[in-house]
XYZ file of C-alpha atoms in Angstrom:
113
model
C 123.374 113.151 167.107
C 122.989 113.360 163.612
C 120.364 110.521 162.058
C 121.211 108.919 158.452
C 118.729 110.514 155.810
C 116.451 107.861 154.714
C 115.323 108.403 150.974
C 112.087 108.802 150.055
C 110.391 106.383 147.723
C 109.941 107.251 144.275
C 106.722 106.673 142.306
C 102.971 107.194 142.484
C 100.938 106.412 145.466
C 97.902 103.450 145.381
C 95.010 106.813 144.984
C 96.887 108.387 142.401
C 96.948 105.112 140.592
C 93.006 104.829 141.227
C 92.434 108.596 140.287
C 94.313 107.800 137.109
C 92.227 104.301 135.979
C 89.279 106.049 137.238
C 89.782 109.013 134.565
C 90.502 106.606 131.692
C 87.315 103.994 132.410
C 84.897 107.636 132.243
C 86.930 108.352 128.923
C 86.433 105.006 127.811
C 82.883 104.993 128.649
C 82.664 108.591 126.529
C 84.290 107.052 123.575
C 83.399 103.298 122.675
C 79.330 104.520 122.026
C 80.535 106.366 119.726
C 82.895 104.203 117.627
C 79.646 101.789 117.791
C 77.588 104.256 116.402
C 80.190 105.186 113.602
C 80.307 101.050 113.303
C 76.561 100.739 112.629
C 76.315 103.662 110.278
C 79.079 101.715 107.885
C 76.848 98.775 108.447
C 73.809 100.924 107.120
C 75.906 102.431 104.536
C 77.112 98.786 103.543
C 73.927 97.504 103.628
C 72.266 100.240 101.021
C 75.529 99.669 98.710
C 74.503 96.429 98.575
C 71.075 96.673 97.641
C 71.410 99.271 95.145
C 73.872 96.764 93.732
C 70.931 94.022 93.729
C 68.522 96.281 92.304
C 71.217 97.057 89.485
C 71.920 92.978 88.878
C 68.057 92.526 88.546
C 67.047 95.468 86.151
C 70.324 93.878 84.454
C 68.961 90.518 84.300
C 65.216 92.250 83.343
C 67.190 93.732 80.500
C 68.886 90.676 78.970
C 65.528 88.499 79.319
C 62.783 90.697 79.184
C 60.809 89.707 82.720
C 62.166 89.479 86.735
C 63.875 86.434 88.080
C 61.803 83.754 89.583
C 58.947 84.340 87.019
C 59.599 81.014 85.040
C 61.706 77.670 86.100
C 63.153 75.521 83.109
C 61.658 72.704 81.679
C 63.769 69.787 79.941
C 63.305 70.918 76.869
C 65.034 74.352 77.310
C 68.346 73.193 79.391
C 71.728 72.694 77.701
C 72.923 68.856 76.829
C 73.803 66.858 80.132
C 71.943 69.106 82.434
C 68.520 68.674 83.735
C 65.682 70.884 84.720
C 64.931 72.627 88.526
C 61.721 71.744 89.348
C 59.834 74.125 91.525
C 56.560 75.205 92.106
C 54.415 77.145 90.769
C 55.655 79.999 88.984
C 56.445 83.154 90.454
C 57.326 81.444 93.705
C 60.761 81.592 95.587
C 62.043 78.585 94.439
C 61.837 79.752 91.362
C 64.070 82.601 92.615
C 66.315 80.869 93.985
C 67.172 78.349 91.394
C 68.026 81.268 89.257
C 69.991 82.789 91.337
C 72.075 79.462 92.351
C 72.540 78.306 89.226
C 72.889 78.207 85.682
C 70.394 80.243 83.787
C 69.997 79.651 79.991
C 69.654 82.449 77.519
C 66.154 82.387 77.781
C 66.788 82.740 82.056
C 65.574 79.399 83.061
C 66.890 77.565 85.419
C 68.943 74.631 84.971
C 71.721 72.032 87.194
């Protein structure tokens, strides 16, 4: 008696499967530290770009007015036509700062709206 020939399925088994996932999850594991390691060294390397790029802009600004930002706020008298003085506080203070650096700054680098 001769008995058909039954074909054997073709394709991986379920463990082989498993063995395969399991081998890419370690490699995964191996490799995303270090692209977030390579990530926070750009962020690093961003972040000193920009504050040499600061400390340029304010030994600029030193250069065309002769003292830091934030040392003086405008006072009526020294804005442009149709523009009015920022009041802040006293000077030297960070509203002083930050008025100059928001807005317009007259040739003498007071601030004005």
């Amino acid at each position: 008696m001769n008995f058909p020939k039954v074909k054997q399925a073709k394709g991986f088994t379920l463990v082989e499967l498993l063995i395969v996932v399991i081998i890419l999850a370690i490699l995964a594991a191996i490799i995303v530290p270090q692209f977030s390691a390579s990530t926070n060294d750009a962020k690093a390397a961003a972040l000193q770009s920009n504050l040499a790029n600061m400390r340029s802009a304010i030994e600029f600004y030193y250069q065309e007015h002769g003292e830091y930002p934030g040392r003086n706020i405008a006072t009526g008298a020294t804005c442009p036509t149709g523009s009015t003085a920022v009041t802040a506080g006293a000077a030297n203070s960070e509203e002083a700062l930050i008025a100059q650096l928001t807005r317009y700054t007259n040739d003498a680098g007071l601030a004005c709206t």
